[in-house]
């Protein structure tokens, strides 16, 4: 797979002459990586090593995940001995916070700084580092920034001042949470280091703007390229999508042919490995077809769901949530009905007990107090029913949004709306009846007292009121159960 990856990258290698005095560029696949087949089956990157918390995948390398106190880096396995070069880095720094930490760094050093305190790499390096600093350590509000720092192996990086005291060049650029990946072009040509930035607001790969330039800069003639990142108290995802290295040669000078860089013995070795791998793969395919003749010619199942599958899954998830909520509402209605029956039973027993022993005046006062208690209880029941009505209304909203997203049948929504409109009308009817009774039987106002012992009482007695409430509650509960059974029967065919 490494050979296939190398051949795929080398296919784009070319000497591109530029007009005027521009240098020739030749792509170097041994010091580059990009998707879509970035990592191997063992998790490694061809011609690169990774350390720390770096996570290679098929299309990118996550140098550090968005967790606190993470360090990671990737480095070239072989040394680079180009006199002039140009590196194009495509990366993405994303996080939920308003500020990020700590940042990303691109290195060219004489040794691989696999781990250390400077953006996940070693301090006191010998070479050059281009830092994409996203955390404001010095509190001067000059971050996110891009800082170029050189080191001869003796300097200790100034973290407290964000390296500004050691910076050879800097520019302020916000590279976090951009709609498109950010691109950085770093060019070292004729002792001049130039950093160009694509701000990530456009998908145009050539839309670069100037960041900084360092003249008369001497860097080691040989070294390793690397990318590192680190997080602290705050955390961002630091993802590198590609690192492309180009060798630059002056116009008029013929660059060495690619064949001259690889010895014939090494080329024959890679070719032999590729042929052996291909033969082994063909052999395993034949063995699998012999062992599983039934699966020959069947397409491989897609690992990713389609848009229709996702919509259907969302519809069913919404229906399941609504079903659970309706069950909970039924349990609440059952509890309210049991409580109502208990109150009615207690009041009926008390009225029957006191009616045989008390006088008529005492009976009226006692009945009036009990009636007030019943009214208060009914008001509480009404509030609970209003809460249930609101819950049903929220369920209706969920049904409507889920059916709209899932492109479900529209008639179900209309029937559900009619159902809840009927429930709303019954609730208003109960509310009007109870408010009317409260106005007639409020002790603070002038109450209408019943005759002592009329053969046909002109006002509503306690027993008649209790019977009315029980009948009304039973009818309402039966109506809810009937409509729920109809909906459940209809959902079986959804």
CSV table of C-alpha atoms in Angstrom, one decimal:
chain,number,residue,atom,x,y,z
A,1,UNK,CA,0.0,0.0,0.0
A,2,UNK,CA,2.9,2.3,0.7
A,3,UNK,CA,4.2,1.7,-2.9
A,4,UNK,CA,0.7,2.4,-4.3
A,5,UNK,CA,0.5,5.5,-2.2
A,6,UNK,CA,3.9,6.6,-3.4
A,7,UNK,CA,3.1,5.9,-7.1
A,8,UNK,CA,-0.1,7.9,-6.7
A,9,UNK,CA,1.7,10.9,-5.4
A,10,UNK,CA,4.6,10.7,-7.8
A,11,UNK,CA,2.1,10.8,-10.7
A,12,UNK,CA,1.6,14.4,-9.9
A,13,UNK,CA,5.3,15.1,-9.8
A,14,UNK,CA,6.4,17.4,-12.5
A,15,UNK,CA,8.8,20.2,-13.3
A,16,UNK,CA,6.6,23.2,-13.8
A,17,UNK,CA,8.5,26.1,-15.5
A,18,UNK,CA,7.5,29.5,-14.5
A,19,UNK,CA,7.6,32.6,-16.6
A,20,UNK,CA,10.3,35.3,-15.8
A,21,UNK,CA,12.6,34.5,-12.9
A,22,UNK,CA,10.4,32.1,-11.0
A,23,UNK,CA,12.0,28.9,-9.8
A,24,UNK,CA,11.1,25.4,-11.1
A,25,UNK,CA,8.9,23.4,-8.7
A,26,UNK,CA,9.0,19.6,-8.4
A,27,UNK,CA,6.7,17.7,-6.1
A,28,UNK,CA,8.5,15.4,-3.6
A,29,UNK,CA,6.1,12.6,-2.5
A,30,UNK,CA,8.5,11.1,0.1
A,31,UNK,CA,8.1,14.2,2.2
A,32,UNK,CA,4.4,14.8,1.6
A,33,UNK,CA,1.1,13.3,2.6
A,34,UNK,CA,-2.5,13.9,1.5
A,35,UNK,CA,-5.8,12.1,1.3
A,36,UNK,CA,-7.9,10.2,0.4
A,37,UNK,CA,-5.6,7.2,1.2
A,38,UNK,CA,-3.5,9.0,3.7
A,39,UNK,CA,-2.9,6.2,6.3
A,40,UNK,CA,-2.1,2.6,5.9
A,41,UNK,CA,-3.9,-0.4,7.4
A,42,UNK,CA,-1.6,-0.4,10.4
A,43,UNK,CA,-2.4,3.2,11.2
A,44,UNK,CA,0.9,4.6,9.9
A,45,UNK,CA,1.6,7.3,7.3
A,46,UNK,CA,4.0,6.4,4.4
A,47,UNK,CA,7.4,8.0,4.8
A,48,UNK,CA,6.2,9.7,8.1
A,49,UNK,CA,6.1,8.9,11.8
A,50,UNK,CA,3.6,10.2,14.3
A,51,UNK,CA,3.9,10.4,18.1
A,52,UNK,CA,1.9,11.6,21.1
A,53,UNK,CA,-1.8,12.0,20.6
A,54,UNK,CA,-1.7,12.3,16.8
A,55,UNK,CA,-4.4,10.2,15.1
A,56,UNK,CA,-3.9,9.5,11.4
A,57,UNK,CA,-7.0,8.7,9.3
A,58,UNK,CA,-7.8,8.2,5.7
A,59,UNK,CA,-8.3,11.9,4.8
A,60,UNK,CA,-6.4,13.8,7.5
A,61,UNK,CA,-4.2,13.7,10.6
A,62,UNK,CA,-5.6,14.9,13.8
A,63,UNK,CA,-2.5,16.2,15.6
A,64,UNK,CA,-4.4,16.8,18.8
A,65,UNK,CA,-8.1,16.2,19.7
A,66,UNK,CA,-10.1,18.8,21.5
A,67,UNK,CA,-9.1,17.5,25.0
A,68,UNK,CA,-7.1,19.3,27.6
A,69,UNK,CA,-3.3,18.8,27.9
A,70,UNK,CA,-2.8,17.0,24.6
A,71,UNK,CA,0.4,16.8,22.5
A,72,UNK,CA,1.0,15.3,19.1
A,73,UNK,CA,3.3,15.6,16.1
A,74,UNK,CA,4.2,14.1,12.7
A,75,UNK,CA,7.7,14.1,11.2
A,76,UNK,CA,9.4,12.9,8.1
A,77,UNK,CA,11.3,9.7,8.4
A,78,UNK,CA,14.1,10.8,6.1
A,79,UNK,CA,16.2,14.0,6.1
A,80,UNK,CA,15.6,16.7,3.5
A,81,UNK,CA,18.6,18.1,1.8
A,82,UNK,CA,17.1,20.6,-0.6
A,83,UNK,CA,18.8,24.0,-0.9
A,84,UNK,CA,15.4,25.7,-1.8
A,85,UNK,CA,12.0,24.4,-1.0
A,86,UNK,CA,8.3,25.3,-0.7
A,87,UNK,CA,5.8,23.7,1.6
A,88,UNK,CA,2.0,23.9,1.3
A,89,UNK,CA,0.1,23.0,4.5
A,90,UNK,CA,-3.7,22.6,4.6
A,91,UNK,CA,-5.1,22.5,8.1
A,92,UNK,CA,-8.2,23.2,10.2
A,93,UNK,CA,-8.3,24.5,13.8
A,94,UNK,CA,-11.8,24.3,15.2
A,95,UNK,CA,-13.3,24.5,18.7
A,96,UNK,CA,-16.4,25.5,20.6
A,97,UNK,CA,-14.9,28.2,22.7
A,98,UNK,CA,-14.4,31.8,21.9
A,99,UNK,CA,-10.7,31.3,22.5
A,100,UNK,CA,-8.5,28.3,21.6
A,101,UNK,CA,-5.3,26.8,22.8
A,102,UNK,CA,-2.5,26.3,22.4
A,103,UNK,CA,-1.8,26.2,18.6
A,104,UNK,CA,-0.1,24.5,15.7
A,105,UNK,CA,3.5,24.6,14.5
A,106,UNK,CA,5.3,23.7,11.2
A,107,UNK,CA,9.0,22.8,11.7
A,108,UNK,CA,12.2,22.4,9.8
A,109,UNK,CA,14.8,21.2,12.3
A,110,UNK,CA,18.0,19.2,12.3
A,111,UNK,CA,16.4,16.6,14.7
A,112,UNK,CA,12.9,15.3,15.1
A,113,UNK,CA,11.3,17.0,18.1
A,114,UNK,CA,8.9,14.2,18.8
A,115,UNK,CA,7.7,15.6,22.1
A,116,UNK,CA,8.2,18.8,24.1
A,117,UNK,CA,6.7,22.0,25.6
A,118,UNK,CA,6.7,24.1,22.4
A,119,UNK,CA,3.4,23.3,20.7
A,120,UNK,CA,3.9,19.6,21.4
A,121,UNK,CA,7.6,19.6,20.0
A,122,UNK,CA,11.0,19.8,21.7
A,123,UNK,CA,12.4,23.1,22.9
A,124,UNK,CA,15.9,24.4,22.0
A,125,UNK,CA,15.6,23.2,18.5
A,126,UNK,CA,18.0,23.9,15.7
A,127,UNK,CA,16.1,25.3,12.7
A,128,UNK,CA,13.0,27.2,12.0
A,129,UNK,CA,9.5,27.1,13.4
A,130,UNK,CA,6.3,28.7,12.1
A,131,UNK,CA,3.8,28.9,14.9
A,132,UNK,CA,0.1,29.4,14.5
A,133,UNK,CA,-0.6,30.6,18.1
A,134,UNK,CA,-4.3,30.8,19.1
A,135,UNK,CA,-3.9,31.6,22.9
A,136,UNK,CA,-3.0,35.0,24.2
A,137,UNK,CA,-0.5,34.3,27.0
A,138,UNK,CA,0.8,37.9,27.4
A,139,UNK,CA,-2.7,39.4,27.5
A,140,UNK,CA,-2.0,41.9,24.7
A,141,UNK,CA,-5.0,40.8,22.6
A,142,UNK,CA,-2.7,40.1,19.7
A,143,UNK,CA,-3.9,36.5,19.0
A,144,UNK,CA,-4.5,34.4,17.0
A,145,UNK,CA,-1.2,35.2,15.3
A,146,UNK,CA,1.4,33.6,13.0
A,147,UNK,CA,5.0,33.8,14.4
A,148,UNK,CA,8.3,32.8,12.8
A,149,UNK,CA,11.0,31.9,15.3
A,150,UNK,CA,14.5,30.7,14.5
A,151,UNK,CA,16.7,28.9,17.0
A,152,UNK,CA,20.3,27.7,16.9
A,153,UNK,CA,19.7,25.1,19.6
A,154,UNK,CA,20.5,27.3,22.6
A,155,UNK,CA,17.4,29.5,22.9
A,156,UNK,CA,14.5,28.6,25.2
A,157,UNK,CA,11.1,29.6,23.8
A,158,UNK,CA,9.4,32.6,25.5
A,159,UNK,CA,6.0,31.2,26.2
A,160,UNK,CA,4.9,34.1,28.5
A,161,UNK,CA,5.3,36.7,25.6
A,162,UNK,CA,4.0,34.3,22.9
A,163,UNK,CA,7.5,34.4,21.3
A,164,UNK,CA,7.3,38.0,20.3
A,165,UNK,CA,10.7,38.8,21.8
A,166,UNK,CA,12.2,36.1,19.6
A,167,UNK,CA,10.1,36.5,16.5
A,168,UNK,CA,11.7,37.1,13.1
A,169,UNK,CA,8.4,37.9,11.5
A,170,UNK,CA,4.7,37.9,12.6
A,171,UNK,CA,1.2,38.7,11.4
A,172,UNK,CA,-2.2,38.7,12.9
A,173,UNK,CA,-4.6,36.2,11.3
A,174,UNK,CA,-7.6,34.5,12.7
A,175,UNK,CA,-7.4,30.9,11.5
A,176,UNK,CA,-9.9,29.3,13.9
A,177,UNK,CA,-13.4,28.0,12.9
A,178,UNK,CA,-13.3,28.9,9.2
A,179,UNK,CA,-15.8,27.6,6.7
A,180,UNK,CA,-13.0,26.2,4.5
A,181,UNK,CA,-9.6,24.7,5.5
A,182,UNK,CA,-6.8,27.3,6.0
A,183,UNK,CA,-3.8,27.0,3.7
A,184,UNK,CA,-0.3,28.2,4.4
A,185,UNK,CA,2.5,28.4,1.8
A,186,UNK,CA,6.0,28.6,3.3
A,187,UNK,CA,8.8,29.3,0.8
A,188,UNK,CA,12.5,29.3,1.4
A,189,UNK,CA,14.3,30.5,-1.7
A,190,UNK,CA,17.7,32.3,-1.9
A,191,UNK,CA,18.0,32.8,1.9
A,192,UNK,CA,14.5,34.4,2.1
A,193,UNK,CA,11.6,32.8,4.0
A,194,UNK,CA,8.1,33.9,2.9
A,195,UNK,CA,4.8,32.9,4.5
A,196,UNK,CA,1.6,33.3,2.6
A,197,UNK,CA,-1.9,32.5,4.0
A,198,UNK,CA,-5.2,31.6,2.6
A,199,UNK,CA,-7.7,32.9,5.2
A,200,UNK,CA,-10.2,30.0,4.8
A,201,UNK,CA,-13.1,32.1,3.5
A,202,UNK,CA,-12.9,30.8,0.0
A,203,UNK,CA,-12.4,27.4,-1.6
A,204,UNK,CA,-9.9,28.9,-4.1
A,205,UNK,CA,-6.6,27.1,-3.5
A,206,UNK,CA,-4.5,29.9,-5.0
A,207,UNK,CA,-6.1,32.8,-3.1
A,208,UNK,CA,-3.1,33.6,-0.9
A,209,UNK,CA,-2.3,36.9,0.9
A,210,UNK,CA,1.0,38.0,2.3
A,211,UNK,CA,1.8,37.3,5.9
A,212,UNK,CA,5.5,37.9,6.6
A,213,UNK,CA,8.9,37.8,5.0
A,214,UNK,CA,12.4,37.2,6.6
A,215,UNK,CA,15.4,38.2,4.5
A,216,UNK,CA,19.0,36.9,4.9
A,217,UNK,CA,17.9,33.9,6.8
A,218,UNK,CA,20.3,31.0,7.2
A,219,UNK,CA,18.7,27.6,8.1
A,220,UNK,CA,20.4,24.1,8.3
A,221,UNK,CA,21.2,22.5,4.9
A,222,UNK,CA,19.6,19.2,6.1
A,223,UNK,CA,16.7,18.6,8.4
A,224,UNK,CA,13.3,17.1,9.1
A,225,UNK,CA,9.9,18.6,8.4
A,226,UNK,CA,7.3,18.2,11.1
A,227,UNK,CA,3.9,19.4,12.3
A,228,UNK,CA,3.0,19.5,15.9
A,229,UNK,CA,0.2,20.9,18.1
A,230,UNK,CA,-0.7,21.1,21.8
A,231,UNK,CA,-3.7,22.0,24.0
A,232,UNK,CA,-3.8,23.4,27.5
A,233,UNK,CA,-6.6,24.5,29.7
A,234,UNK,CA,-8.6,25.2,26.6
A,235,UNK,CA,-8.8,22.8,23.7
A,236,UNK,CA,-9.2,22.8,19.9
A,237,UNK,CA,-9.2,20.1,17.2
A,238,UNK,CA,-5.9,20.5,15.2
A,239,UNK,CA,-6.4,18.7,11.9
A,240,UNK,CA,-3.9,18.7,9.0
A,241,UNK,CA,-5.4,17.6,5.7
A,242,UNK,CA,-2.3,17.7,3.6
A,243,UNK,CA,1.4,18.6,3.6
A,244,UNK,CA,2.9,19.0,0.2
A,245,UNK,CA,6.6,19.7,-0.3
A,246,UNK,CA,8.2,21.0,-3.5
A,247,UNK,CA,11.8,21.3,-4.4
A,248,UNK,CA,12.8,24.6,-6.0
A,249,UNK,CA,15.6,25.1,-8.5
A,250,UNK,CA,16.8,28.2,-10.1
A,251,UNK,CA,15.8,28.9,-13.7
A,252,UNK,CA,18.3,27.6,-16.2
A,253,UNK,CA,19.5,24.8,-13.9
A,254,UNK,CA,18.3,21.4,-14.9
A,255,UNK,CA,17.0,19.6,-11.8
A,256,UNK,CA,18.1,16.0,-11.3
A,257,UNK,CA,15.8,13.4,-12.8
A,258,UNK,CA,13.7,11.5,-10.3
A,259,UNK,CA,15.3,8.2,-11.3
A,260,UNK,CA,18.7,9.4,-10.1
A,261,UNK,CA,17.5,9.8,-6.5
A,262,UNK,CA,16.5,6.2,-5.9
A,263,UNK,CA,19.1,3.4,-6.4
A,264,UNK,CA,18.2,0.6,-8.7
A,265,UNK,CA,18.4,-1.9,-5.9
A,266,UNK,CA,15.8,0.0,-3.9
A,267,UNK,CA,13.6,0.3,-6.9
A,268,UNK,CA,13.8,-3.4,-7.5
A,269,UNK,CA,13.0,-4.1,-3.9
A,270,UNK,CA,9.9,-1.9,-3.9
A,271,UNK,CA,8.7,-3.5,-7.2
A,272,UNK,CA,9.2,-7.0,-5.8
A,273,UNK,CA,7.3,-6.1,-2.6
A,274,UNK,CA,4.4,-4.8,-4.7
A,275,UNK,CA,4.3,-7.9,-6.9
A,276,UNK,CA,4.3,-10.2,-3.9
A,277,UNK,CA,1.6,-8.2,-2.2
A,278,UNK,CA,-0.5,-8.3,-5.4
A,279,UNK,CA,0.0,-12.1,-5.8
A,280,UNK,CA,-1.0,-12.6,-2.1
A,281,UNK,CA,-4.1,-10.5,-2.5
A,282,UNK,CA,-5.2,-12.4,-5.6
A,283,UNK,CA,-4.6,-15.7,-3.8
A,284,UNK,CA,-6.7,-14.6,-0.8
A,285,UNK,CA,-9.5,-13.5,-3.2
A,286,UNK,CA,-9.6,-16.9,-4.9
A,287,UNK,CA,-9.6,-18.7,-1.5
A,288,UNK,CA,-12.5,-16.5,-0.3
A,289,UNK,CA,-14.5,-17.1,-3.4
A,290,UNK,CA,-14.0,-20.9,-3.0
A,291,UNK,CA,-15.1,-20.8,0.6
A,292,UNK,CA,-18.1,-18.5,0.0
A,293,UNK,CA,-19.5,-19.3,-3.4
A,294,UNK,CA,-22.9,-17.8,-2.5
A,295,UNK,CA,-21.6,-14.2,-2.1
A,296,UNK,CA,-19.8,-14.0,-5.4
A,297,UNK,CA,-20.9,-11.0,-7.4
A,298,UNK,CA,-22.9,-9.4,-4.6
A,299,UNK,CA,-22.2,-5.7,-4.0
A,300,UNK,CA,-20.5,-4.7,-0.8
A,301,UNK,CA,-23.0,-3.1,1.6
A,302,UNK,CA,-22.7,0.6,1.9
A,303,UNK,CA,-21.4,1.6,5.3
A,304,UNK,CA,-23.1,5.0,5.1
A,305,UNK,CA,-26.8,5.6,5.2
A,306,UNK,CA,-28.6,7.4,2.4
A,307,UNK,CA,-30.7,10.5,2.8
A,308,UNK,CA,-33.9,8.5,2.6
A,309,UNK,CA,-32.7,6.0,5.3
A,310,UNK,CA,-31.8,8.9,7.5
A,311,UNK,CA,-35.2,10.6,7.1
A,312,UNK,CA,-37.0,7.3,7.9
A,313,UNK,CA,-34.8,6.7,10.9
A,314,UNK,CA,-35.6,10.2,12.2
A,315,UNK,CA,-39.3,9.7,11.7
A,316,UNK,CA,-39.3,6.4,13.6
A,317,UNK,CA,-37.3,7.9,16.4
A,318,UNK,CA,-39.8,10.8,16.7
A,319,UNK,CA,-42.7,8.4,16.8
A,320,UNK,CA,-41.0,6.4,19.5
A,321,UNK,CA,-40.5,9.5,21.6
A,322,UNK,CA,-44.2,10.5,21.1
A,323,UNK,CA,-45.4,7.0,22.1
A,324,UNK,CA,-43.4,7.1,25.3
A,325,UNK,CA,-44.8,10.5,26.2
A,326,UNK,CA,-48.4,9.4,25.5
A,327,UNK,CA,-47.8,6.4,27.9
A,328,UNK,CA,-46.6,8.8,30.5
A,329,UNK,CA,-49.6,11.1,30.1
A,330,UNK,CA,-51.9,8.0,30.4
A,331,UNK,CA,-50.3,7.2,33.7
A,332,UNK,CA,-50.8,10.7,34.9
A,333,UNK,CA,-54.4,10.7,34.0
A,334,UNK,CA,-54.9,7.4,35.8
A,335,UNK,CA,-53.3,8.9,39.0
A,336,UNK,CA,-55.6,12.0,38.8
A,337,UNK,CA,-58.7,9.8,38.3
A,338,UNK,CA,-57.8,7.7,41.3
A,339,UNK,CA,-57.2,10.8,43.4
A,340,UNK,CA,-60.5,12.2,42.3
A,341,UNK,CA,-62.4,9.0,43.2
A,342,UNK,CA,-60.8,9.0,46.6
A,343,UNK,CA,-61.9,12.6,47.3
A,344,UNK,CA,-65.4,11.9,46.1
A,345,UNK,CA,-65.6,8.8,48.3
A,346,UNK,CA,-64.4,10.6,51.4
A,347,UNK,CA,-66.8,13.5,50.9
A,348,UNK,CA,-69.8,11.2,50.3
A,349,UNK,CA,-69.1,9.3,53.5
A,350,UNK,CA,-68.7,12.4,55.6
A,351,UNK,CA,-71.9,13.9,54.2
A,352,UNK,CA,-73.8,10.7,54.9
A,353,UNK,CA,-72.4,10.4,58.4
A,354,UNK,CA,-73.2,14.0,59.4
A,355,UNK,CA,-76.6,14.1,57.7
A,356,UNK,CA,-78.0,11.6,60.2
A,357,UNK,CA,-76.8,13.4,63.4
A,358,UNK,CA,-76.4,17.1,62.6
A,359,UNK,CA,-79.1,19.8,62.5
A,360,UNK,CA,-80.1,21.5,59.4
A,361,UNK,CA,-78.0,24.7,60.0
A,362,UNK,CA,-74.9,22.7,60.9
A,363,UNK,CA,-75.5,20.6,57.8
A,364,UNK,CA,-75.6,23.7,55.6
A,365,UNK,CA,-72.3,25.1,57.1
A,366,UNK,CA,-70.6,21.7,56.9
A,367,UNK,CA,-71.8,21.1,53.4
A,368,UNK,CA,-70.6,24.5,52.3
A,369,UNK,CA,-67.2,23.9,53.7
A,370,UNK,CA,-67.0,20.5,52.1
A,371,UNK,CA,-68.2,22.0,48.8
A,372,UNK,CA,-65.4,24.6,49.0
A,373,UNK,CA,-62.9,21.7,49.5
A,374,UNK,CA,-64.3,19.9,46.6
A,375,UNK,CA,-64.1,23.1,44.5
A,376,UNK,CA,-60.5,23.6,45.5
A,377,UNK,CA,-59.8,19.9,44.6
A,378,UNK,CA,-61.5,20.4,41.2
A,379,UNK,CA,-59.4,23.5,40.5
A,380,UNK,CA,-56.2,21.5,41.2
A,381,UNK,CA,-57.5,18.8,38.9
A,382,UNK,CA,-58.2,21.4,36.3
A,383,UNK,CA,-54.7,22.7,36.5
A,384,UNK,CA,-53.3,19.2,36.1
A,385,UNK,CA,-55.5,18.7,33.1
A,386,UNK,CA,-54.2,22.0,31.6
A,387,UNK,CA,-50.7,20.8,32.1
A,388,UNK,CA,-51.5,17.6,30.3
A,389,UNK,CA,-53.1,19.6,27.6
A,390,UNK,CA,-49.8,21.6,27.2
A,391,UNK,CA,-47.9,18.3,27.1
A,392,UNK,CA,-50.2,17.1,24.4
A,393,UNK,CA,-49.6,20.3,22.5
A,394,UNK,CA,-45.9,19.9,22.7
A,395,UNK,CA,-46.3,16.3,21.4
A,396,UNK,CA,-48.3,17.7,18.5
A,397,UNK,CA,-45.5,20.1,17.6
A,398,UNK,CA,-43.0,17.2,17.7
A,399,UNK,CA,-45.3,15.1,15.5
A,400,UNK,CA,-45.6,18.0,13.0
A,401,UNK,CA,-41.9,18.7,12.8
A,402,UNK,CA,-41.0,15.0,12.5
A,403,UNK,CA,-43.5,14.4,9.8
A,404,UNK,CA,-42.4,17.5,7.9
A,405,UNK,CA,-38.7,16.4,8.1
A,406,UNK,CA,-39.4,12.8,7.2
A,407,UNK,CA,-41.9,13.7,4.4
A,408,UNK,CA,-44.5,11.5,6.1
A,409,UNK,CA,-48.2,11.3,5.2
A,410,UNK,CA,-49.9,14.7,5.8
A,411,UNK,CA,-53.3,13.3,6.8
A,412,UNK,CA,-52.0,12.0,10.1
A,413,UNK,CA,-51.1,15.6,11.2
A,414,UNK,CA,-54.6,16.8,10.3
A,415,UNK,CA,-56.4,14.0,12.2
A,416,UNK,CA,-54.1,14.6,15.2
A,417,UNK,CA,-55.0,18.3,15.2
A,418,UNK,CA,-58.7,17.5,15.1
A,419,UNK,CA,-58.2,15.1,17.9
A,420,UNK,CA,-56.6,17.7,20.2
A,421,UNK,CA,-59.1,20.4,19.2
A,422,UNK,CA,-61.9,18.1,20.5
A,423,UNK,CA,-60.0,17.5,23.7
A,424,UNK,CA,-59.5,21.3,24.0
A,425,UNK,CA,-63.2,21.9,23.7
A,426,UNK,CA,-64.0,19.3,26.4
A,427,UNK,CA,-61.5,20.9,28.7
A,428,UNK,CA,-63.0,24.3,28.2
A,429,UNK,CA,-66.5,22.9,28.9
A,430,UNK,CA,-65.2,21.4,32.2
A,431,UNK,CA,-63.5,24.7,33.0
A,432,UNK,CA,-66.7,26.7,32.5
A,433,UNK,CA,-68.7,24.4,34.6
A,434,UNK,CA,-66.2,24.5,37.5
A,435,UNK,CA,-65.9,28.3,37.3
A,436,UNK,CA,-69.7,28.6,37.4
A,437,UNK,CA,-69.8,26.4,40.5
A,438,UNK,CA,-67.1,28.4,42.1
A,439,UNK,CA,-68.9,31.7,41.6
A,440,UNK,CA,-72.1,30.3,43.0
A,441,UNK,CA,-70.5,28.6,46.0
A,442,UNK,CA,-67.7,31.1,46.9
A,443,UNK,CA,-67.9,31.8,50.7
A,444,UNK,CA,-66.5,35.3,50.3
A,445,UNK,CA,-69.5,36.3,48.2
A,446,UNK,CA,-73.1,36.1,48.8
A,447,UNK,CA,-73.9,32.5,48.8
A,448,UNK,CA,-77.3,31.0,47.6
A,449,UNK,CA,-78.4,28.7,50.4
A,450,UNK,CA,-80.6,25.8,49.8
A,451,UNK,CA,-83.9,25.4,51.7
A,452,UNK,CA,-83.7,23.3,54.8
A,453,UNK,CA,-85.5,20.2,53.6
A,454,UNK,CA,-87.1,20.9,50.2
A,455,UNK,CA,-88.7,18.0,48.4
A,456,UNK,CA,-86.9,19.2,45.2
A,457,UNK,CA,-83.8,21.3,46.0
A,458,UNK,CA,-83.4,24.4,43.8
A,459,UNK,CA,-79.6,24.4,44.1
A,460,UNK,CA,-76.9,21.8,43.4
A,461,UNK,CA,-76.3,19.5,46.4
A,462,UNK,CA,-72.9,18.0,47.3
A,463,UNK,CA,-73.9,14.5,46.2
A,464,UNK,CA,-75.2,15.7,42.8
A,465,UNK,CA,-72.0,17.7,42.3
A,466,UNK,CA,-69.8,14.7,43.1
A,467,UNK,CA,-71.8,12.5,40.8
A,468,UNK,CA,-71.5,15.1,38.0
A,469,UNK,CA,-67.7,15.3,38.4
A,470,UNK,CA,-67.3,11.5,38.4
A,471,UNK,CA,-69.4,11.1,35.3
A,472,UNK,CA,-67.5,14.0,33.6
A,473,UNK,CA,-64.1,12.5,34.5
A,474,UNK,CA,-65.1,9.0,33.3
A,475,UNK,CA,-66.4,10.3,30.0
A,476,UNK,CA,-63.2,12.3,29.5
A,477,UNK,CA,-61.0,9.3,30.3
A,478,UNK,CA,-62.9,7.0,28.0
A,479,UNK,CA,-62.6,9.5,25.2
A,480,UNK,CA,-58.8,9.7,25.7
A,481,UNK,CA,-58.5,5.9,25.7
A,482,UNK,CA,-60.7,5.5,22.6
A,483,UNK,CA,-58.7,8.0,20.6
A,484,UNK,CA,-55.4,6.6,21.8
A,485,UNK,CA,-56.4,3.1,20.7
A,486,UNK,CA,-57.3,4.4,17.2
A,487,UNK,CA,-53.9,6.1,16.9
A,488,UNK,CA,-52.1,3.1,18.1
A,489,UNK,CA,-53.9,0.9,15.5
A,490,UNK,CA,-53.1,3.4,12.8
A,491,UNK,CA,-49.4,3.5,13.7
A,492,UNK,CA,-49.0,-0.2,13.2
A,493,UNK,CA,-49.4,0.3,9.4
A,494,UNK,CA,-47.1,3.3,9.3
